[in-house]
mmCIF file of C-alpha atoms in Angstrom:
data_model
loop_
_atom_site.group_PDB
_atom_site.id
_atom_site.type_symbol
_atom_site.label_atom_id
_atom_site.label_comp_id
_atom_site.label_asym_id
_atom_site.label_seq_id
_atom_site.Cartn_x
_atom_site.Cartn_y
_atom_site.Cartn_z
ATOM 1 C CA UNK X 1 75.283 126.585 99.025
ATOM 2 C CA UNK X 2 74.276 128.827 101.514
ATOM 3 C CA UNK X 3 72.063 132.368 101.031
ATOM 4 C CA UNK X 4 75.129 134.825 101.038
ATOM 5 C CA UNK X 5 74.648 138.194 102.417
ATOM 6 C CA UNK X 6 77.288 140.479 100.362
ATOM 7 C CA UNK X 7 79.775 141.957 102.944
ATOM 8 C CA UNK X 8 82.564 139.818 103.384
ATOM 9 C CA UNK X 9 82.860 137.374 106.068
ATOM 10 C CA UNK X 10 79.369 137.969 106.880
ATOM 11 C CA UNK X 11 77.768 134.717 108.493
ATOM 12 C CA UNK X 12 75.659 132.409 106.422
ATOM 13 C CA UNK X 13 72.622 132.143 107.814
ATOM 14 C CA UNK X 14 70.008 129.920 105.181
ATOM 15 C CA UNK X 15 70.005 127.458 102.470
ATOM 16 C CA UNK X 16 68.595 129.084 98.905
ATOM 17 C CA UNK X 17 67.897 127.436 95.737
ATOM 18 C CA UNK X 18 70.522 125.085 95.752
ATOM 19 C CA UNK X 19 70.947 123.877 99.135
ATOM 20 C CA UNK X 20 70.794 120.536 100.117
ATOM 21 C CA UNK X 21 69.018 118.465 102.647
ATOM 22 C CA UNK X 22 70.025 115.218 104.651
ATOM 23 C CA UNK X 23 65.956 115.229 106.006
ATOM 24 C CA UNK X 24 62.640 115.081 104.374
ATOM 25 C CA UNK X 25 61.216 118.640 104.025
ATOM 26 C CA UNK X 26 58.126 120.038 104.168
ATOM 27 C CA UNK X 27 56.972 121.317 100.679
ATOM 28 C CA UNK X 28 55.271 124.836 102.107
ATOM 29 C CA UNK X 29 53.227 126.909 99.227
ATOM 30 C CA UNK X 30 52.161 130.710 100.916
ATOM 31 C CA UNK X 31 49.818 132.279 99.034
ATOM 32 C CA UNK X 32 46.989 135.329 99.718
ATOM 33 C CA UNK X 33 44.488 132.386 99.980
ATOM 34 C CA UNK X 34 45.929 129.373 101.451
ATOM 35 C CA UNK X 35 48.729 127.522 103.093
ATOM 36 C CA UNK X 36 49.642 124.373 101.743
ATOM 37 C CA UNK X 37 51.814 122.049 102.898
ATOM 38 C CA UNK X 38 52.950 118.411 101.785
ATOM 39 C CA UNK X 39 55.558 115.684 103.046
ATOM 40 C CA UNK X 40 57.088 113.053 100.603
ATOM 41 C CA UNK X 41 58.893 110.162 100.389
ATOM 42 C CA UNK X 42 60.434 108.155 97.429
ATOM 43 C CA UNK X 43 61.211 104.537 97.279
ATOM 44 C CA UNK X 44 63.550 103.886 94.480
ATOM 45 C CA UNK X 45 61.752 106.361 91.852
ATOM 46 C CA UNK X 46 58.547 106.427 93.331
ATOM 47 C CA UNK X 47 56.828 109.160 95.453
ATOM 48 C CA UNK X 48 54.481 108.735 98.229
ATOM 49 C CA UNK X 49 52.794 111.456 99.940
ATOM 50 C CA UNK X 50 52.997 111.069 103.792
ATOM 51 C CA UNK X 51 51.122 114.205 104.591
ATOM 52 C CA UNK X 52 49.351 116.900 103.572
ATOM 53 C CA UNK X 53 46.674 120.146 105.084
ATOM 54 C CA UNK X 54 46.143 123.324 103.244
ATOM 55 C CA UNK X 55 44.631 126.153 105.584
ATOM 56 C CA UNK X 56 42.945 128.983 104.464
ATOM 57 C CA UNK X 57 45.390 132.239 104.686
ATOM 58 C CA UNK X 58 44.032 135.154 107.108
ATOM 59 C CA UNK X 59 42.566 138.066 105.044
ATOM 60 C CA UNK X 60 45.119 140.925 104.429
ATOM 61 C CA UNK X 61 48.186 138.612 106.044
ATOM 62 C CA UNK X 62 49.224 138.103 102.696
ATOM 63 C CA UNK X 63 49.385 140.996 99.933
ATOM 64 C CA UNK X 64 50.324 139.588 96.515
ATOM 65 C CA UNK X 65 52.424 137.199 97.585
ATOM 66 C CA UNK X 66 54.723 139.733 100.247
ATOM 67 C CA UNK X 67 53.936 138.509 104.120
ATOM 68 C CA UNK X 68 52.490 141.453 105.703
ATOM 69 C CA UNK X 69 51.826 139.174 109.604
ATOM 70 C CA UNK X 70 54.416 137.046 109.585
ATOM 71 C CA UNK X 71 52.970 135.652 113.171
ATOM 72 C CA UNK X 72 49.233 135.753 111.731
ATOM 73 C CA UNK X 73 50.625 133.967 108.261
ATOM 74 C CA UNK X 74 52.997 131.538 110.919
ATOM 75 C CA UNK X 75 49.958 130.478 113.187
ATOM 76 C CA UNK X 76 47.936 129.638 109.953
ATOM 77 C CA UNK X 77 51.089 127.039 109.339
ATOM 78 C CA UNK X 78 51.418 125.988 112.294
ATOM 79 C CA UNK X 79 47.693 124.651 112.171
ATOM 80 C CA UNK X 80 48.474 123.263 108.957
ATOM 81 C CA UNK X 81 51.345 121.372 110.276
ATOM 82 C CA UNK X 82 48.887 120.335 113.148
ATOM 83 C CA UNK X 83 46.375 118.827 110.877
ATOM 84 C CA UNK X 84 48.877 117.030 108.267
ATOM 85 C CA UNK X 85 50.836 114.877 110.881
ATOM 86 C CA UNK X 86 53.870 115.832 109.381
ATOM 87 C CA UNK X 87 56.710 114.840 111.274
ATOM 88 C CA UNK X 88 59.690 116.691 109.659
ATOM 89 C CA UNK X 89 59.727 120.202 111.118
ATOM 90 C CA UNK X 90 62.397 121.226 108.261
ATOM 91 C CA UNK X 91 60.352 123.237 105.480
ATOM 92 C CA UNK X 92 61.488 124.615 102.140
ATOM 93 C CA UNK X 93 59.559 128.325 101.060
ATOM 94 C CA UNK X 94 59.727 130.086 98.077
ATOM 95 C CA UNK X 95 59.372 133.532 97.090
ATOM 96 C CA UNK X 96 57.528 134.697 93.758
ATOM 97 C CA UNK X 97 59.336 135.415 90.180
ATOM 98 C CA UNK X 98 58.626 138.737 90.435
ATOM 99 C CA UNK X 99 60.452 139.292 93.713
ATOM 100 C CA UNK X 100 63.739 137.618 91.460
ATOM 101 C CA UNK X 101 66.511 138.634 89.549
ATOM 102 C CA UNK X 102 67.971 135.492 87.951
ATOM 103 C CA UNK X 103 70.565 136.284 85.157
ATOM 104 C CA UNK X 104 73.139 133.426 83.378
ATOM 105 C CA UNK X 105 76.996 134.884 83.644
ATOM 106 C CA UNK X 106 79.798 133.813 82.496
ATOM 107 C CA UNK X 107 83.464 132.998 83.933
ATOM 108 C CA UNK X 108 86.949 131.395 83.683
ATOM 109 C CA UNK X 109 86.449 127.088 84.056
ATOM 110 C CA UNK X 110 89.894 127.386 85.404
ATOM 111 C CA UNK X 111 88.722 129.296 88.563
ATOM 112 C CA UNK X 112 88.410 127.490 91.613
ATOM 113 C CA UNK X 113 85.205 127.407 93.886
ATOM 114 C CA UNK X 114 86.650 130.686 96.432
ATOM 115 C CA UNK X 115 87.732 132.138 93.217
ATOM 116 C CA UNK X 116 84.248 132.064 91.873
ATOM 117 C CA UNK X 117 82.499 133.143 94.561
ATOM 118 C CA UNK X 118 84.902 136.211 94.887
ATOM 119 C CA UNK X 119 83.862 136.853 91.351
ATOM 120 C CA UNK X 120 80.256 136.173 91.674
ATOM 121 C CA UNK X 121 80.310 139.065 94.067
ATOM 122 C CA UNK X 122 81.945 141.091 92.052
ATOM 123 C CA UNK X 123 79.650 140.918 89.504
ATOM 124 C CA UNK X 124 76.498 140.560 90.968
ATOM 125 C CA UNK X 125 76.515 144.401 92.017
ATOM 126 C CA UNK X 126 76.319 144.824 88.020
ATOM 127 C CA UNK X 127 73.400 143.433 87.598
ATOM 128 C CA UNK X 128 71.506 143.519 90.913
ATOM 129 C CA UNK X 129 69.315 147.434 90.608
ATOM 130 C CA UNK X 130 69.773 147.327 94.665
ATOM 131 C CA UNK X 131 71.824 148.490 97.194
ATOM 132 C CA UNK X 132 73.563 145.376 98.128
ATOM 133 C CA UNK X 133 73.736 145.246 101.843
ATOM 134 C CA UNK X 134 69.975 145.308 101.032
ATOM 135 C CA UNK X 135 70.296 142.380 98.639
ATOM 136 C CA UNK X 136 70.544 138.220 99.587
ATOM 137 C CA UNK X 137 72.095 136.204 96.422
ATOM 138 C CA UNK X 138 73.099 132.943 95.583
ATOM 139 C CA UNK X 139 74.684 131.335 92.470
ATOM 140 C CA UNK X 140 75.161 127.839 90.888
ATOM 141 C CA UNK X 141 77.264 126.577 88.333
ATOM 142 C CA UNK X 142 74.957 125.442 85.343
ATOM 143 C CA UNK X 143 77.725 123.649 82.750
ATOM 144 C CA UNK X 144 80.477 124.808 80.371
ATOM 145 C CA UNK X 145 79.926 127.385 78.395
ATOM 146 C CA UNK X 146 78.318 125.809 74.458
ATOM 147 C CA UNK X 147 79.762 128.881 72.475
ATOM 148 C CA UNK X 148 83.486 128.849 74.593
ATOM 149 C CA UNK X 149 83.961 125.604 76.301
ATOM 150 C CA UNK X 150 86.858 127.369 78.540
ATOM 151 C CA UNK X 151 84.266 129.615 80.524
ATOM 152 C CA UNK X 152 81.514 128.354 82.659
ATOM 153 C CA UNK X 153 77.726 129.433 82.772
ATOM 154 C CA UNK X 154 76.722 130.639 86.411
ATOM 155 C CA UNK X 155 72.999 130.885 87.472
ATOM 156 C CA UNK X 156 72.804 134.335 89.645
ATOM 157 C CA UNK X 157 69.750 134.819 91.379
ATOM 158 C CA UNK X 158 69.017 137.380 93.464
ATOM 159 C CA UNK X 159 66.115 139.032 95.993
ATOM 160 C CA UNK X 160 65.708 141.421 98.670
ATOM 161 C CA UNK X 161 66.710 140.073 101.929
ATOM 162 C CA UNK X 162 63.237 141.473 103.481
ATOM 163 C CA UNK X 163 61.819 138.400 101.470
ATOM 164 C CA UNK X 164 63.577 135.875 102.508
ATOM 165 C CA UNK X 165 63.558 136.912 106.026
ATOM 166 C CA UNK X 166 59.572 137.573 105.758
ATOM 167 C CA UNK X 167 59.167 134.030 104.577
ATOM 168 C CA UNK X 168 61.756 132.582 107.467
ATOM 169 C CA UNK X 169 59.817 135.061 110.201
ATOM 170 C CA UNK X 170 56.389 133.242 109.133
ATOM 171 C CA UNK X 171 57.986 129.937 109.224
ATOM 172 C CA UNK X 172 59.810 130.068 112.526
ATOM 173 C CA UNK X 173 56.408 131.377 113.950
ATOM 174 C CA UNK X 174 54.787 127.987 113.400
ATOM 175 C CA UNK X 175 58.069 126.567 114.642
ATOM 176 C CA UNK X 176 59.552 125.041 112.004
ATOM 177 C CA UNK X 177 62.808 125.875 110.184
ATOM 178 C CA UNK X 178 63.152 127.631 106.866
ATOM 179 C CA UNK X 179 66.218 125.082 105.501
ATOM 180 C CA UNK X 180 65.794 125.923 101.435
ATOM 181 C CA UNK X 181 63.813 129.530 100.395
ATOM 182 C CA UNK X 182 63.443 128.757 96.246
ATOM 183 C CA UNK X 183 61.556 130.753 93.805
ATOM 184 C CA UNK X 184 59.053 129.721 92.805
ATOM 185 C CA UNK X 185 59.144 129.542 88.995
ATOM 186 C CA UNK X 186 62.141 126.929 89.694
ATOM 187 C CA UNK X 187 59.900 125.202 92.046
ATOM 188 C CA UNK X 188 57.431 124.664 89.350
ATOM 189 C CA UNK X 189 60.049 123.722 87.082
ATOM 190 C CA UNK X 190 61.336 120.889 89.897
ATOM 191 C CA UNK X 191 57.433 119.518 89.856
ATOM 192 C CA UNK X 192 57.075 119.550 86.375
ATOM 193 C CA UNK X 193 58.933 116.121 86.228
ATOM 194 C CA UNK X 194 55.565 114.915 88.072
ATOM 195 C CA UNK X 195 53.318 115.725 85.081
ATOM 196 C CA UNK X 196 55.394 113.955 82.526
ATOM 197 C CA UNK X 197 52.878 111.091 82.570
ATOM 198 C CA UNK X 198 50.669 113.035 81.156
ATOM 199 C CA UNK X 199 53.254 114.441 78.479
ATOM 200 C CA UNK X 200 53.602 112.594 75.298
ATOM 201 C CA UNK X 201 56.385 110.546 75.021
ATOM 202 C CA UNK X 202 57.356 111.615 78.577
ATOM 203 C CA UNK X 203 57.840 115.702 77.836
ATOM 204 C CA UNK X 204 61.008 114.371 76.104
ATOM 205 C CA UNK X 205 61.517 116.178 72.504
ATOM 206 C CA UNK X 206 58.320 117.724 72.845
ATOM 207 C CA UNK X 207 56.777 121.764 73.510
ATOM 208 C CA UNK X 208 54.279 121.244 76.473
ATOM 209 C CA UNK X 209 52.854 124.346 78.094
ATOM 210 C CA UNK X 210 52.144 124.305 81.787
ATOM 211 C CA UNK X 211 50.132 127.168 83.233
ATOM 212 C CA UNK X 212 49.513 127.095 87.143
ATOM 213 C CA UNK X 213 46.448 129.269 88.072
ATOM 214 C CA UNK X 214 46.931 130.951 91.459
ATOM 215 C CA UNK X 215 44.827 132.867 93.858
ATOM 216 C CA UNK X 216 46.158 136.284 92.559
ATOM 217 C CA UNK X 217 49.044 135.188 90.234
ATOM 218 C CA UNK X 218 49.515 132.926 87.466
ATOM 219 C CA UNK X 219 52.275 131.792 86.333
ATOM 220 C CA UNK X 220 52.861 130.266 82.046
ATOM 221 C CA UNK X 221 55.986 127.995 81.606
ATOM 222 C CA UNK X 222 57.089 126.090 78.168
ATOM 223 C CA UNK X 223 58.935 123.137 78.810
ATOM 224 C CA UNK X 224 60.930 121.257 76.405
ATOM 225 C CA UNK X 225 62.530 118.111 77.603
ATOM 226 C CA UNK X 226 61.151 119.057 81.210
ATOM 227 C CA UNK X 227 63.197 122.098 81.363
ATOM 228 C CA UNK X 228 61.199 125.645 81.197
ATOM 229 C CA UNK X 229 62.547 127.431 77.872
ATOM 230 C CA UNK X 230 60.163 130.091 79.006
ATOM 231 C CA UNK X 231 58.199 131.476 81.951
ATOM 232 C CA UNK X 232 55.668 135.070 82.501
ATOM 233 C CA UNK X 233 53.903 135.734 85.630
ATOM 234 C CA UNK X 234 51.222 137.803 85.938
ATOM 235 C CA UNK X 235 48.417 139.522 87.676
ATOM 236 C CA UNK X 236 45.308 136.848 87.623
ATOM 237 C CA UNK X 237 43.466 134.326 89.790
ATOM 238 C CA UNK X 238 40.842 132.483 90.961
ATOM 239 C CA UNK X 239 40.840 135.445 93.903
ATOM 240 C CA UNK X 240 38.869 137.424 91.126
ATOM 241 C CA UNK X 241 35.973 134.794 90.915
ATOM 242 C CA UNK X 242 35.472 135.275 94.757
ATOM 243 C CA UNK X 243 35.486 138.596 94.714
ATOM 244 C CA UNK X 244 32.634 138.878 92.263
ATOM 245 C CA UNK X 245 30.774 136.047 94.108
ATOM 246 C CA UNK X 246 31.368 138.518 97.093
ATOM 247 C CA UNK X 247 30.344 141.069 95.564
ATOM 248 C CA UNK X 248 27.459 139.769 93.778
ATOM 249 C CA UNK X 249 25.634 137.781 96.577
ATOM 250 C CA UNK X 250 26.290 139.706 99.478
ATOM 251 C CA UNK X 251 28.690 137.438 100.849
ATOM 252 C CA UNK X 252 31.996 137.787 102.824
ATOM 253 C CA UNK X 253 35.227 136.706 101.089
ATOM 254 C CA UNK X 254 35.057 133.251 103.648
ATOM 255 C CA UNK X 255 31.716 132.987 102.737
ATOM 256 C CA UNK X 256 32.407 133.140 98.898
ATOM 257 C CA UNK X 257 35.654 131.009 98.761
ATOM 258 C CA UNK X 258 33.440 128.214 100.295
ATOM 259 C CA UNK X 259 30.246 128.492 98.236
ATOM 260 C CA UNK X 260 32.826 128.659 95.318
ATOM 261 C CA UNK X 261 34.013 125.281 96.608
ATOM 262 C CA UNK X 262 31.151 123.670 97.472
ATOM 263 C CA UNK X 263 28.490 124.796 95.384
ATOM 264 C CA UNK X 264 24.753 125.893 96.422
ATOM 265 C CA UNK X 265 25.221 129.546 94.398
ATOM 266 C CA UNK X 266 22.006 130.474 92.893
ATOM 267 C CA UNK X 267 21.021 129.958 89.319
ATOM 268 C CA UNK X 268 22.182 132.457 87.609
ATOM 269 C CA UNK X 269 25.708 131.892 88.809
ATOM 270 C CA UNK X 270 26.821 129.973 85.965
ATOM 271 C CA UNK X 271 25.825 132.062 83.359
ATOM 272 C CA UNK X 272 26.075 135.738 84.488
ATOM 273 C CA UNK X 273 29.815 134.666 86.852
ATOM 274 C CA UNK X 274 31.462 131.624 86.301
ATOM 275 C CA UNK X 275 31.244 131.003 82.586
ATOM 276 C CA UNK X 276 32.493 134.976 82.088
ATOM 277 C CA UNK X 277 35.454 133.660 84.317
ATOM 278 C CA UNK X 278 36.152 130.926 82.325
ATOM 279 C CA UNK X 279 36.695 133.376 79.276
ATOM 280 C CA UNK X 280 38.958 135.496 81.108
ATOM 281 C CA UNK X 281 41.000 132.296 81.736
ATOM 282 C CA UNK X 282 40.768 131.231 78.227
ATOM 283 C CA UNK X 283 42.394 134.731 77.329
ATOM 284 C CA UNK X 284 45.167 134.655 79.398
ATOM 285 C CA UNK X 285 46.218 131.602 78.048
ATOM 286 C CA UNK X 286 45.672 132.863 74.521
ATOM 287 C CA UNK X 287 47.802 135.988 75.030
ATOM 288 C CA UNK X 288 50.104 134.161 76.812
ATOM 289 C CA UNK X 289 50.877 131.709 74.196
ATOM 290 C CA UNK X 290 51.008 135.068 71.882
ATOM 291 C CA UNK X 291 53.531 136.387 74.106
ATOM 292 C CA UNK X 292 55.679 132.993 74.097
ATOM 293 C CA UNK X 293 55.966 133.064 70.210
ATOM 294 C CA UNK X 294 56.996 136.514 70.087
ATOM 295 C CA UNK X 295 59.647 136.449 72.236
ATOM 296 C CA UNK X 296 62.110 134.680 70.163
ATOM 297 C CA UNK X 297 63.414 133.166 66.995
ATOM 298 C CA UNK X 298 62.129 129.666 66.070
ATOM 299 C CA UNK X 299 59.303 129.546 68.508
ATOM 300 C CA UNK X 300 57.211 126.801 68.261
ATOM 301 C CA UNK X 301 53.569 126.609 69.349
ATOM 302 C CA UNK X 302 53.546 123.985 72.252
ATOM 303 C CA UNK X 303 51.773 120.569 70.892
ATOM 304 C CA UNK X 304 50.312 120.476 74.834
ATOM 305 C CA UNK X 305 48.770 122.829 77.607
ATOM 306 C CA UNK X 306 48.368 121.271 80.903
ATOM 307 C CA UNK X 307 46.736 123.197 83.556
ATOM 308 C CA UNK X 308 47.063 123.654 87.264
ATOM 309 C CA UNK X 309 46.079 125.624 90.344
ATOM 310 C CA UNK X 310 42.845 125.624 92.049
ATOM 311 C CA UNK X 311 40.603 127.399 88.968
ATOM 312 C CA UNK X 312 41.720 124.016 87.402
ATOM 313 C CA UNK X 313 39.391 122.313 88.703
ATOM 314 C CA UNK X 314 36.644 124.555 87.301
ATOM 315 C CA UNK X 315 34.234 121.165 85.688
ATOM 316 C CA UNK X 316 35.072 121.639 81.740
ATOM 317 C CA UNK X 317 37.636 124.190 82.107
ATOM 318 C CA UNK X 318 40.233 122.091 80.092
ATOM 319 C CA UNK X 319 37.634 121.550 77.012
ATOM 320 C CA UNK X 320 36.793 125.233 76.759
ATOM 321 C CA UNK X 321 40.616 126.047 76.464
ATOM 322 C CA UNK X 322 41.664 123.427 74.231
ATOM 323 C CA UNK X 323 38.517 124.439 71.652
ATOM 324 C CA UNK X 324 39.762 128.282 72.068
ATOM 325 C CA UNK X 325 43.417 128.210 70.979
ATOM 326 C CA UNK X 326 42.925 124.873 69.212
ATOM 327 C CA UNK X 327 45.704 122.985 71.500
ATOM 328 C CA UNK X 328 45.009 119.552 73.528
ATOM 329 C CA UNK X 329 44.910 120.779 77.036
ATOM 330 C CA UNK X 330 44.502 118.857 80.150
ATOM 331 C CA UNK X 331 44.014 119.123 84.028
ATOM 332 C CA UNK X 332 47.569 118.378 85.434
ATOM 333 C CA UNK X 333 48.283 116.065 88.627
ATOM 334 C CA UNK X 334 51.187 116.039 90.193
ATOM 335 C CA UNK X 335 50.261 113.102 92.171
ATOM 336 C CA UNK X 336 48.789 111.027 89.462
ATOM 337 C CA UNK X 337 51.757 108.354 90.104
ATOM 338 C CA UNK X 338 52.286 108.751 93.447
ATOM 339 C CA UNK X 339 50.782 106.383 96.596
ATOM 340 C CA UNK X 340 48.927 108.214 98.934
ATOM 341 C CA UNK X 341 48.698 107.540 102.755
ATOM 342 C CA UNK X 342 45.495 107.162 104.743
ATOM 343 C CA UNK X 343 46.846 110.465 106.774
ATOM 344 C CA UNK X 344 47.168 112.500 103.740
ATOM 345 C CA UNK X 345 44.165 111.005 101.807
ATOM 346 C CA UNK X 346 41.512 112.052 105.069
ATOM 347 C CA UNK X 347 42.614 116.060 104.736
ATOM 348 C CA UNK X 348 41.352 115.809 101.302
ATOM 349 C CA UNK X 349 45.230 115.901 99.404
ATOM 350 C CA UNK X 350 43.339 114.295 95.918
ATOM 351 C CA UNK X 351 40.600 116.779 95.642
ATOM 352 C CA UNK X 352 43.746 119.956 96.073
ATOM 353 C CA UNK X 353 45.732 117.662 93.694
ATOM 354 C CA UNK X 354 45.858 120.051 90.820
ATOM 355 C CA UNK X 355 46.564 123.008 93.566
ATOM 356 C CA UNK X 356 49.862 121.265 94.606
ATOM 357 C CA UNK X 357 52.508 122.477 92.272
ATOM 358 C CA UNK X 358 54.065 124.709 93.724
ATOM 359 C CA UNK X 359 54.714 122.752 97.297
ATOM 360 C CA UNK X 360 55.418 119.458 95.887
ATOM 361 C CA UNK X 361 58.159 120.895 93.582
ATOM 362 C CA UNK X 362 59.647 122.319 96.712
ATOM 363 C CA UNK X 363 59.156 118.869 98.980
ATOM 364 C CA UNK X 364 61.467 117.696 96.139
ATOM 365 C CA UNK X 365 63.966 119.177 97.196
ATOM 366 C CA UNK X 366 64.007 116.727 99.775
ATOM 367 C CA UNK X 367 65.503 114.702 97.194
ATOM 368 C CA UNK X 368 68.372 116.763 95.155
#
């Protein structure tokens, strides 16, 4: 399935969401701080990372999550790409939730695939709040219908075409090729499957939360039987704890994002900085667990919290959370089962482990 502009016969141009791909892709995670980018391969049902480099995004190139330099943001990947040893120069992207309009519809099972995606059209203009020569879509057919067996469920999901084509400007820049552009909330979903080692009983029957801690973002999922039953994004991330080392030290924003790293902050930084942080981190989980129980009949608190992103690896972080909202919570790996090449393994892929949600979900694709 292709990205379909609306107007008919209009030429396809990219693969979205549910495209497919005969070659490995490059799992490629854009964010205000960092590029990261990872190659797998599978063997039967095992994963093996072939390569991996994350590269440190240029200041303002990237402005909560929208690609203001699409060459600045492209060289940046292009270094990346440099550094990893990746061979495959086919990459999958994703845009952000926000930037999103998914919505389940329903139509006739009788209807053939052209007369679906005459209808899809159709439709889509009632639910898209965009003009739609402005507006890229795509659609796929989830099941039969549970309540009326003779209609089908349809996933639309919608964006802008300005983000798709900022994300495809940044990655032809580096020279690669933009094959799938996701979002990223079903990205997550698609990596998910990775943690389920560390899910009891494999994720299956069971509530786990997953909440991936970003530079400026975060988003919450619930799973249940590794599919999200729910998923918020919002406005937090470890971009806030650099800012106030910045601020508080004297230091640049390079400056700060590496003593953050690798330590050597002065004494009171624990006390007065990080361990305020950690708080704030705590809440957001609290009110987002508030937020999943209200927002529907028969919600049950999850019986799990796993957490991701770089403010994961924060030493403690998962004790103080679990002790707060009185859930077992632990620091998620996607690549706890996986092999690991040498290549991937010298540009430091186990340390970013927890950091990798996001891009391995979309080097899945790789595999659909």
């Amino acid at each position: 399935v292709y990205l379909r502009p609306p107007s008919p016969g209009c030429k396809r141009k990219f693969k979205v969401l549910f495209g497919r791909s005969a070659k490995p892709l490059l799992g490629l995670d854009i964010t205000t701080s960092s590029v990261k980018l990872i190659e797998l391969s599978k063997s039967g049902e095992n994963y093996r990372v072939e390569a991996f480099a994350a590269e440190a995004t240029p200041i303002n190139a990237v402005n909560e999550k929208a690609i203001v330099d699409a060459q600045v943001v492209g060289d940046a990947v292009r270094r990346a790409v440099k550094r990893s040893g990746a061979r495959s120069r086919d990459a999958a992207v994703a845009i952000s939730g926000d930037a999103a309009i998914t919505k389940t519809i329903q139509l006739p099972a009788s209807f053939n695939e052209n007369e679906l995606e005459g209808q899809v059209a159709l439709q889509a203009d009632q639910y898209i709040p965009f003009p739609m020569e402005e507006v890229s879509y795509d659609f796929e057919v989830i099941g039969l219908n549970e309540a009326d067996p003779e209609m089908l469920d349809i996933l639309l999901v919608a964006t802008r075409t300005e983000n798709v084509e900022q994300r495809q400007a940044a990655v032809e820049a580096a020279g690669l090729k933009a094959v799938i552009v996701d979002v990223e909330a079903f990205a997550v979903e698609n990596a998910c499957m990775l943690l389920r080692h560390q899910m009891p009983e494999d994720g299956i029957g069971h509530n786990v939360a997953v909440i991936d801690f970003g530079a400026s973002s975060t988003t919450f999922s619930v799973l249940r039987d590794l599919k999200v039953r729910y998923t918020r994004d919002f406005a937090f991330g470890g971009q806030q704890l650099t800012e106030e080392i910045m601020r508080t030290y004297g230091l640049t924003l390079e400056e700060a994002g590496r003593a953050k790293k690798e330590g050597g902050l002065p004494s009171n930084y624990e006390p007065e900085i990080l361990e305020p942080f950690i708080d704030d981190m705590t809440q957001q989980v609290s009110r987002s667990l508030q937020f999943f129980l209200a927002s529907g009949t028969n919600r049950e608190q999850p019986e799990q919290i796993l957490v991701c992103g770089g403010c994961a690896n924060i030493p403690g972080v998962a004790d103080v959370i679990s002790s707060r909202v009185s859930i077992p919570t632990q620091v998620g790996n996607p690549l706890g089962m996986m092999k690991i090449s040498s290549k991937a393994r010298s540009q430091g892929v186990i340390k970013d482990a927890t950091a990798l949600l996001t891009a391995c979900g979309l080097a899945l694709r790789s595999f659909d």
